[in-house]
mmCIF file of C-alpha atoms in Angstrom:
data_model
loop_
_atom_site.group_PDB
_atom_site.id
_atom_site.type_symbol
_atom_site.label_atom_id
_atom_site.label_comp_id
_atom_site.label_asym_id
_atom_site.label_seq_id
_atom_site.Cartn_x
_atom_site.Cartn_y
_atom_site.Cartn_z
ATOM 1 C CA MET A 43 0.013 -0.006 0.038
ATOM 2 C CA LYS A 44 2.828 2.448 0.747
ATOM 3 C CA THR A 45 4.448 1.919 -2.622
ATOM 4 C CA LEU A 46 1.144 2.234 -4.290
ATOM 5 C CA ILE A 47 0.507 5.630 -2.441
ATOM 6 C CA LEU A 48 4.168 6.941 -3.398
ATOM 7 C CA ILE A 49 3.383 5.803 -7.060
ATOM 8 C CA ALA A 50 0.054 7.818 -6.935
ATOM 9 C CA LEU A 51 1.913 10.947 -5.594
ATOM 10 C CA ALA A 52 4.542 10.532 -8.165
ATOM 11 C CA GLY A 53 1.870 10.501 -10.814
ATOM 12 C CA PHE A 54 0.239 13.610 -9.365
ATOM 13 C CA GLY A 55 3.754 15.447 -9.212
ATOM 14 C CA ALA A 56 4.593 14.232 -12.676
ATOM 15 C CA GLN A 57 1.353 15.324 -14.239
ATOM 16 C CA LEU A 58 1.365 18.720 -12.564
ATOM 17 C CA VAL A 59 4.763 19.566 -13.952
ATOM 18 C CA ASP A 60 3.913 18.032 -17.323
ATOM 19 C CA GLY A 61 0.622 19.895 -17.677
ATOM 20 C CA SER A 62 2.178 23.111 -16.645
ATOM 21 C CA LEU A 63 5.302 23.161 -18.496
ATOM 22 C CA GLY A 64 4.519 20.492 -21.273
ATOM 23 C CA MET A 65 7.046 17.802 -20.384
ATOM 24 C CA ALA A 66 8.622 15.572 -17.605
ATOM 25 C CA TYR A 67 5.730 13.231 -17.066
ATOM 26 C CA GLY A 68 7.684 10.308 -18.450
ATOM 27 C CA VAL A 69 10.988 11.296 -17.138
ATOM 28 C CA THR A 70 9.722 11.654 -13.585
ATOM 29 C CA SER A 71 7.668 8.463 -13.446
ATOM 30 C CA THR A 72 10.249 6.392 -15.305
ATOM 31 C CA THR A 73 13.003 7.437 -12.792
ATOM 32 C CA LEU A 74 10.853 6.237 -9.852
ATOM 33 C CA LEU A 75 9.845 2.911 -11.616
ATOM 34 C CA LEU A 76 13.395 2.232 -12.521
ATOM 35 C CA ALA A 77 14.474 2.981 -8.986
ATOM 36 C CA ILE A 78 11.918 0.428 -7.539
ATOM 37 C CA GLY A 79 13.499 -2.335 -10.018
ATOM 38 C CA THR A 80 11.236 -2.308 -12.963
ATOM 39 C CA ASN A 81 12.969 -3.152 -16.268
ATOM 40 C CA PRO A 82 13.075 -0.318 -18.877
ATOM 41 C CA ALA A 83 10.491 -1.890 -21.338
ATOM 42 C CA ALA A 84 8.047 -2.667 -18.674
ATOM 43 C CA ALA A 85 8.350 0.776 -17.065
ATOM 44 C CA SER A 86 7.779 2.459 -20.159
ATOM 45 C CA ALA A 87 4.748 0.168 -20.814
ATOM 46 C CA THR A 88 3.398 0.941 -17.453
ATOM 47 C CA ILE A 89 3.805 4.715 -17.855
ATOM 48 C CA HIS A 90 2.215 4.940 -21.379
ATOM 49 C CA LEU A 91 -0.743 2.804 -20.348
ATOM 50 C CA ALA A 92 -1.236 5.252 -17.422
ATOM 51 C CA GLU A 93 -0.849 8.264 -19.830
ATOM 52 C CA ILE A 94 -3.919 7.161 -21.896
ATOM 53 C CA GLY A 95 -5.962 8.150 -19.248
ATOM 54 C CA THR A 96 -3.897 11.341 -17.775
ATOM 55 C CA THR A 97 -3.268 12.831 -21.417
ATOM 56 C CA LEU A 98 -6.900 12.382 -22.152
ATOM 57 C CA ALA A 99 -7.955 14.335 -18.971
ATOM 58 C CA SER A 100 -5.034 16.868 -19.543
ATOM 59 C CA GLY A 101 -6.231 17.539 -23.116
ATOM 60 C CA LEU A 102 -9.977 18.076 -22.085
ATOM 61 C CA SER A 103 -8.642 20.491 -19.434
ATOM 62 C CA HIS A 104 -6.441 22.333 -21.782
ATOM 63 C CA TRP A 105 -9.182 22.468 -24.296
ATOM 64 C CA LYS A 106 -11.649 23.710 -21.663
ATOM 65 C CA PHE A 107 -9.169 26.696 -20.886
ATOM 66 C CA GLY A 108 -8.375 27.486 -24.535
ATOM 67 C CA ASN A 109 -4.831 26.139 -24.645
ATOM 68 C CA VAL A 110 -5.124 23.750 -27.752
ATOM 69 C CA ASP A 111 -4.540 24.321 -31.512
ATOM 70 C CA TRP A 112 -6.274 21.378 -32.903
ATOM 71 C CA LYS A 113 -4.394 21.654 -36.383
ATOM 72 C CA VAL A 114 -1.097 21.305 -34.646
ATOM 73 C CA VAL A 115 -2.348 18.252 -32.537
ATOM 74 C CA ALA A 116 -3.277 16.604 -35.616
ATOM 75 C CA ARG A 117 -0.006 17.379 -37.458
ATOM 76 C CA VAL A 118 2.197 16.406 -34.749
ATOM 77 C CA GLY A 119 0.216 13.791 -33.219
ATOM 78 C CA VAL A 120 -0.538 11.335 -36.084
ATOM 79 C CA PRO A 121 3.343 10.992 -36.910
ATOM 80 C CA GLY A 122 4.176 10.930 -33.279
ATOM 81 C CA ALA A 123 1.881 7.896 -32.823
ATOM 82 C CA VAL A 124 3.669 6.202 -35.853
ATOM 83 C CA GLY A 125 7.034 6.765 -34.176
ATOM 84 C CA ALA A 126 5.866 5.757 -30.685
ATOM 85 C CA PHE A 127 4.347 2.528 -32.050
ATOM 86 C CA ALA A 128 7.627 1.774 -33.819
ATOM 87 C CA GLY A 129 9.735 2.623 -30.756
ATOM 88 C CA ALA A 130 7.935 0.584 -28.491
ATOM 89 C CA HIS A 131 7.873 -2.473 -30.714
ATOM 90 C CA PHE A 132 11.508 -2.522 -31.148
ATOM 91 C CA LEU A 133 12.447 -1.280 -27.696
ATOM 92 C CA ALA A 134 13.745 -4.733 -26.614
ATOM 93 C CA GLY A 135 16.382 -4.959 -29.411
ATOM 94 C CA LEU A 136 17.290 -1.473 -29.426
ATOM 95 C CA SER A 137 20.060 0.519 -27.461
ATOM 96 C CA THR A 138 19.700 4.249 -26.905
ATOM 97 C CA GLU A 139 22.935 4.515 -24.964
ATOM 98 C CA ILE A 140 24.556 6.358 -27.906
ATOM 99 C CA ALA A 141 21.393 8.353 -28.905
ATOM 100 C CA ALA A 142 20.522 9.434 -25.456
ATOM 101 C CA PRO A 143 23.668 11.849 -25.004
ATOM 102 C CA VAL A 144 23.182 13.258 -28.643
ATOM 103 C CA MET A 145 19.658 14.132 -27.878
ATOM 104 C CA SER A 146 20.353 15.578 -24.652
ATOM 105 C CA LEU A 147 22.944 17.771 -26.280
ATOM 106 C CA ILE A 148 20.508 19.037 -28.721
ATOM 107 C CA LEU A 149 17.911 19.587 -25.999
ATOM 108 C CA VAL A 150 20.320 21.456 -23.687
ATOM 109 C CA SER A 151 20.994 23.730 -26.626
ATOM 110 C CA LEU A 152 17.454 24.277 -27.427
ATOM 111 C CA GLY A 153 16.689 24.844 -23.668
ATOM 112 C CA ALA A 154 19.506 27.362 -23.262
ATOM 113 C CA TYR A 155 18.226 29.224 -26.235
ATOM 114 C CA ILE A 156 14.559 29.406 -24.925
ATOM 115 C CA LEU A 157 15.675 30.280 -21.429
ATOM 116 C CA VAL A 158 17.837 33.227 -22.915
ATOM 117 C CA ARG A 159 15.259 34.352 -25.373
ATOM 118 C CA PHE A 160 12.174 34.512 -23.014
ATOM 119 C CA THR A 161 14.192 35.814 -20.067
ATOM 120 C CA LEU A 162 15.895 38.660 -21.998
ATOM 121 C CA ARG A 163 13.472 39.345 -24.779
ATOM 122 C CA GLY A 164 10.075 37.986 -23.707
ATOM 123 C CA ILE A 165 7.596 36.895 -26.473
ATOM 124 C CA ASP A 166 8.492 37.831 -30.102
ATOM 125 C CA ARG A 167 4.817 38.332 -31.324
ATOM 126 C CA ARG A 168 6.032 39.010 -34.841
ATOM 127 C CA ASN A 169 5.639 35.376 -35.854
ATOM 128 C CA VAL A 170 2.663 34.371 -33.246
ATOM 129 C CA GLY A 171 -0.226 33.276 -35.115
ATOM 130 C CA LYS A 172 1.565 32.181 -38.350
ATOM 131 C CA PRO A 173 0.861 28.606 -39.396
ATOM 132 C CA ILE A 174 3.604 26.122 -38.750
ATOM 133 C CA ARG A 175 4.511 24.064 -41.633
ATOM 134 C CA LYS A 176 3.573 20.333 -41.987
ATOM 135 C CA ARG A 177 6.980 19.640 -43.134
ATOM 136 C CA PHE A 178 8.271 20.620 -39.942
ATOM 137 C CA LEU A 179 5.606 19.119 -37.638
ATOM 138 C CA GLY A 180 5.557 15.728 -39.339
ATOM 139 C CA PRO A 181 9.256 14.820 -38.736
ATOM 140 C CA LEU A 182 9.249 16.402 -35.275
ATOM 141 C CA GLY A 183 6.237 14.096 -34.208
ATOM 142 C CA LEU A 184 7.886 11.034 -35.552
ATOM 143 C CA VAL A 185 11.239 11.762 -33.807
ATOM 144 C CA ALA A 186 9.508 12.764 -30.603
ATOM 145 C CA GLY A 187 7.174 9.671 -30.623
ATOM 146 C CA PHE A 188 10.064 7.394 -31.065
ATOM 147 C CA VAL A 189 12.235 8.806 -28.423
ATOM 148 C CA ASP A 190 9.227 8.812 -26.102
ATOM 149 C CA ALA A 191 8.693 5.308 -26.479
ATOM 150 C CA THR A 192 12.198 4.019 -26.322
ATOM 151 C CA GLY A 193 13.109 6.194 -23.483
ATOM 152 C CA GLY A 194 10.044 6.200 -21.223
ATOM 153 C CA GLY A 195 9.714 9.914 -21.860
ATOM 154 C CA GLY A 196 10.637 12.406 -24.405
ATOM 155 C CA TRP A 197 7.409 13.569 -26.298
ATOM 156 C CA GLY A 198 7.600 16.964 -24.199
ATOM 157 C CA PRO A 199 11.180 17.392 -24.084
ATOM 158 C CA VAL A 200 11.472 17.149 -27.694
ATOM 159 C CA GLY A 201 8.202 18.621 -28.991
ATOM 160 C CA THR A 202 7.857 21.638 -26.577
ATOM 161 C CA PRO A 203 11.201 23.194 -27.119
ATOM 162 C CA ALA A 204 10.963 22.935 -30.929
ATOM 163 C CA LEU A 205 7.707 24.509 -31.087
ATOM 164 C CA LEU A 206 8.606 27.273 -28.585
ATOM 165 C CA ALA A 207 11.761 28.140 -30.572
ATOM 166 C CA SER A 208 9.516 28.433 -33.675
ATOM 167 C CA GLY A 209 8.179 31.595 -32.088
ATOM 168 C CA ARG A 210 4.826 30.968 -33.972
ATOM 169 C CA MET A 211 2.796 29.864 -30.881
ATOM 170 C CA GLU A 212 2.045 31.120 -27.501
ATOM 171 C CA PRO A 213 3.858 29.102 -24.755
ATOM 172 C CA ARG A 214 0.459 28.006 -23.201
ATOM 173 C CA LYS A 215 -0.841 26.829 -26.563
ATOM 174 C CA VAL A 216 2.368 25.003 -27.207
ATOM 175 C CA ILE A 217 1.996 23.164 -23.937
ATOM 176 C CA GLY A 218 -1.819 22.484 -24.433
ATOM 177 C CA SER A 219 -1.289 21.040 -27.800
ATOM 178 C CA ILE A 220 1.722 18.944 -26.996
ATOM 179 C CA ASP A 221 -0.168 17.480 -23.958
ATOM 180 C CA THR A 222 -3.275 16.980 -26.006
ATOM 181 C CA SER A 223 -1.529 15.071 -28.914
ATOM 182 C CA GLU A 224 0.307 12.919 -26.286
ATOM 183 C CA PHE A 225 -2.982 10.823 -25.934
ATOM 184 C CA LEU A 226 -2.332 9.562 -29.549
ATOM 185 C CA VAL A 227 1.353 8.808 -28.622
ATOM 186 C CA ALA A 228 0.456 7.050 -25.338
ATOM 187 C CA LEU A 229 -2.365 5.031 -27.115
ATOM 188 C CA ALA A 230 0.074 3.996 -30.011
ATOM 189 C CA ALA A 231 2.946 3.299 -27.762
ATOM 190 C CA SER A 232 0.679 1.075 -25.497
ATOM 191 C CA ALA A 233 -0.454 -0.803 -28.394
ATOM 192 C CA GLY A 234 3.237 -1.457 -29.653
ATOM 193 C CA PHE A 235 4.119 -2.684 -25.947
ATOM 194 C CA LEU A 236 1.199 -4.956 -25.506
ATOM 195 C CA LEU A 237 1.992 -6.552 -29.027
ATOM 196 C CA ALA A 238 5.673 -6.887 -28.379
ATOM 197 C CA LEU A 239 5.781 -7.749 -24.680
ATOM 198 C CA GLY A 240 2.087 -8.751 -23.705
ATOM 199 C CA THR A 241 1.451 -8.045 -20.212
ATOM 200 C CA GLN A 242 4.899 -9.216 -18.881
ATOM 201 C CA GLY A 243 6.275 -7.006 -16.131
ATOM 202 C CA ILE A 244 3.227 -4.666 -16.097
ATOM 203 C CA ASP A 245 1.625 -4.252 -12.713
ATOM 204 C CA PRO A 246 -1.990 -2.978 -13.071
ATOM 205 C CA LEU A 247 -2.093 -1.410 -9.664
ATOM 206 C CA TRP A 248 0.962 0.725 -10.498
ATOM 207 C CA VAL A 249 -0.907 1.815 -13.728
ATOM 208 C CA GLY A 250 -3.930 2.652 -11.671
ATOM 209 C CA GLY A 251 -1.825 4.625 -9.108
ATOM 210 C CA LEU A 252 0.035 6.687 -11.744
ATOM 211 C CA LEU A 253 -3.551 7.164 -13.493
ATOM 212 C CA ALA A 254 -5.229 8.466 -10.224
ATOM 213 C CA GLY A 255 -2.641 10.806 -9.370
ATOM 214 C CA GLY A 256 -2.442 12.170 -12.915
ATOM 215 C CA LEU A 257 -6.158 12.701 -13.067
ATOM 216 C CA VAL A 258 -6.287 14.866 -9.950
ATOM 217 C CA ALA A 259 -3.493 16.891 -11.259
ATOM 218 C CA ALA A 260 -4.585 17.294 -14.960
ATOM 219 C CA PRO A 261 -7.105 20.163 -14.399
ATOM 220 C CA ILE A 262 -5.009 22.062 -11.879
ATOM 221 C CA ALA A 263 -2.058 22.111 -14.245
ATOM 222 C CA ALA A 264 -4.353 23.408 -17.038
ATOM 223 C CA TRP A 265 -5.549 26.263 -14.955
ATOM 224 C CA LEU A 266 -1.894 27.118 -13.930
ATOM 225 C CA VAL A 267 -0.686 27.215 -17.637
ATOM 226 C CA ARG A 268 -3.657 29.550 -18.468
ATOM 227 C CA HIS A 269 -2.692 32.074 -15.687
ATOM 228 C CA ILE A 270 0.927 31.795 -15.614
ATOM 229 C CA PRO A 271 2.625 34.895 -17.567
ATOM 230 C CA PRO A 272 3.851 33.683 -20.869
ATOM 231 C CA ARG A 273 7.305 35.172 -20.419
ATOM 232 C CA LEU A 274 7.726 33.507 -16.996
ATOM 233 C CA LEU A 275 6.515 30.271 -18.409
ATOM 234 C CA GLY A 276 9.124 30.284 -21.137
ATOM 235 C CA SER A 277 11.817 30.897 -18.578
ATOM 236 C CA LEU A 278 10.488 27.944 -16.412
ATOM 237 C CA VAL A 279 10.276 25.674 -19.468
ATOM 238 C CA GLY A 280 13.817 26.480 -20.655
ATOM 239 C CA GLY A 281 15.457 25.869 -17.234
ATOM 240 C CA MET A 282 13.584 22.558 -16.757
ATOM 241 C CA ILE A 283 14.892 21.335 -20.311
ATOM 242 C CA VAL A 284 18.533 22.429 -19.494
ATOM 243 C CA LEU A 285 18.495 20.757 -15.979
ATOM 244 C CA THR A 286 16.692 17.576 -17.129
ATOM 245 C CA ASN A 287 19.033 16.899 -19.968
ATOM 246 C CA ALA A 288 22.101 18.175 -18.277
ATOM 247 C CA ARG A 289 21.893 15.243 -15.969
ATOM 248 C CA THR A 290 21.763 12.576 -18.830
ATOM 249 C CA LEU A 291 24.783 14.384 -20.641
ATOM 250 C CA LEU A 292 26.777 14.373 -17.429
ATOM 251 C CA ARG A 293 26.079 10.776 -16.649
ATOM 252 C CA SER A 294 26.892 9.698 -20.341
ATOM 253 C CA GLU A 295 29.897 7.825 -21.387
ATOM 254 C CA TRP A 296 30.892 11.198 -23.380
ATOM 255 C CA ILE A 297 31.472 12.984 -20.028
ATOM 256 C CA ASP A 298 31.177 10.604 -17.113
ATOM 257 C CA ALA A 299 31.480 13.309 -14.774
ATOM 258 C CA GLY A 300 32.016 12.650 -10.953
ATOM 259 C CA SER A 301 29.577 13.230 -8.265
ATOM 260 C CA THR A 302 31.243 16.418 -7.066
ATOM 261 C CA PHE A 303 31.579 17.928 -10.605
ATOM 262 C CA SER A 304 27.965 17.143 -11.306
ATOM 263 C CA THR A 305 26.907 18.697 -8.031
ATOM 264 C CA VAL A 306 28.673 21.894 -8.870
ATOM 265 C CA VAL A 307 27.093 22.030 -12.359
ATOM 266 C CA TYR A 308 23.628 21.370 -11.131
ATOM 267 C CA ALA A 309 24.268 24.129 -8.380
ATOM 268 C CA VAL A 310 25.277 26.718 -11.014
ATOM 269 C CA LEU A 311 22.607 25.787 -13.396
ATOM 270 C CA GLY A 312 19.973 25.909 -10.612
ATOM 271 C CA VAL A 313 21.047 29.433 -9.600
ATOM 272 C CA VAL A 314 21.038 30.782 -13.113
ATOM 273 C CA TRP A 315 17.416 29.399 -13.538
ATOM 274 C CA VAL A 316 16.323 30.973 -10.301
ATOM 275 C CA LEU A 317 17.624 34.338 -11.323
ATOM 276 C CA ALA A 318 16.289 34.081 -14.910
ATOM 277 C CA VAL A 319 12.868 33.345 -13.365
ATOM 278 C CA VAL A 320 13.007 36.186 -11.008
ATOM 279 C CA HIS A 321 14.046 38.521 -13.807
ATOM 280 C CA SER A 322 11.330 37.427 -16.068
ATOM 281 C CA TYR A 323 8.737 38.014 -13.374
ATOM 282 C CA ARG A 324 10.072 41.549 -12.615
ATOM 283 C CA ARG A 325 10.000 42.242 -16.344
ATOM 284 C CA TYR A 326 6.572 40.878 -16.542
ATOM 285 C CA ARG A 327 5.166 43.178 -13.702
ATOM 286 C CA GLN A 328 6.964 46.119 -15.459
ATOM 287 C CA ASP A 329 5.312 45.341 -18.857
ATOM 288 C CA ALA A 330 1.954 44.818 -17.087
ATOM 289 C CA ALA A 331 2.171 48.102 -15.380
ATOM 290 C CA LEU A 332 3.008 49.944 -18.440
ATOM 291 C CA GLU A 333 0.279 48.367 -20.496
ATOM 292 C CA SER A 334 -2.079 49.272 -17.731
ATOM 293 C CA ALA A 335 -1.105 52.872 -17.801
ATOM 294 C CA ASP A 336 -1.389 52.904 -21.734
ATOM 295 C CA ALA A 337 -4.813 51.397 -21.246
ATOM 296 C CA VAL A 338 -5.828 53.952 -18.659
ATOM 297 C CA ALA A 339 -4.505 56.844 -21.029
ATOM 298 C CA GLU A 340 -6.468 55.382 -23.955
ATOM 299 C CA VAL A 341 -9.753 55.175 -22.137
ATOM 300 C CA ALA A 342 -9.379 58.699 -20.955
ATOM 301 C CA GLN A 343 -8.749 60.050 -24.339
ATOM 302 C CA ARG A 344 -11.928 58.061 -25.580
ATOM 303 C CA ASN A 345 -13.911 59.710 -22.873
ATOM 304 C CA VAL A 346 -12.776 63.311 -23.663
ATOM 305 C CA VAL A 347 -13.647 62.619 -27.398
ATOM 306 C CA ALA A 348 -17.173 61.168 -26.559
ATOM 307 C CA GLU A 349 -17.864 64.244 -24.271
ATOM 308 C CA VAL A 350 -17.415 66.646 -27.441
ATOM 309 C CA PRO A 351 -20.937 67.356 -28.954
ATOM 310 C CA ALA A 352 -21.409 65.700 -32.381
ATOM 311 C CA ASP A 353 -22.033 69.054 -34.154
ATOM 312 C CA GLU A 354 -18.731 70.646 -32.664
ATOM 313 C CA PRO A 355 -15.346 69.498 -34.006
ATOM 314 C CA ALA A 356 -12.904 68.415 -31.217
ATOM 315 C CA ASP A 357 -10.162 70.506 -32.666
ATOM 316 C CA GLU A 358 -12.095 73.586 -33.295
ATOM 317 C CA PRO A 359 -10.033 76.625 -31.881
ATOM 318 C CA VAL A 360 -11.720 78.830 -29.214
ATOM 319 C CA GLY A 361 -14.011 81.590 -30.846
ATOM 320 C CA ALA A 362 -14.313 79.591 -34.064
ATOM 321 C CA GLY A 363 -17.683 79.245 -35.386
ATOM 322 C CA ARG A 364 -19.432 82.493 -33.655
ATOM 323 C CA PRO A 365 -21.100 84.769 -36.009
ATOM 324 C CA SER A 366 -19.069 87.820 -37.344
ATOM 325 C CA ALA A 367 -20.194 91.243 -36.236
ATOM 326 C CA PRO A 368 -22.364 93.154 -38.718
ATOM 327 C CA ARG A 369 -20.652 95.523 -41.001
ATOM 328 C CA ASP A 370 -21.450 99.279 -41.357
#
């Protein structure tokens, strides 16, 4: 029972982070299951089975709060399902030891770019609202789905930074669309695992525990992402991407860093992340105050114009329009 409660709490925390930042459900849950002693394939299968329910609840919640672009969901979700099915089906015979550090290096770079961009520049609204091309979304979904199934997580860490970096979607819609499309990925990955492994190593109680915790957290996370300022949200996501993937990179055979060096790196990255979030929040408050002042000035100007009689021009000089004195 104690283990089941811990798994439910892990599901709650993982979904709260995933629904708010668009990533980390698989990473968080996989870490716990592997620590308990589950083999990678069974851990990934357990998580994806639970995600069928949590992603459905998360998608409905994001849709309710207006965080979903359904065109993006379809264009990235369908290729993602194909990649997830393939990754799940061949997981037993695949090794991700080489691919993991390469992907982590790419994601650290993307995360650093997003962190700097949103912290120092905020949202570049010049491209917001422009359509994202299918030739970008298709390959993105295919790769993200494959990585998600083979690694027990990766749909959010791959998909979220790529869409954020495009600058064509608001952060809340990126997160909502990625979370919603993950339902297709979880469904396809689960089908692939069941075909390849059957039910071997999958504990229904663990699936239920993860699902129960995630269902409670899904609407809370959707509400949070609706109300968190976009600039602050971008800094939070960027820092999460860097920290999550720096851990994988430091533990890879490329670096094989010791515990002392890794701790120092984590501490430095953590301090930078906190400072970035604080800076983004302060700039958000400044921008909000400026926009509020501009809005008040605009309303005042409209009231002045509205008080001017319709038959009297607003810019007419004093004395204009009076009848001239009679001439002798």
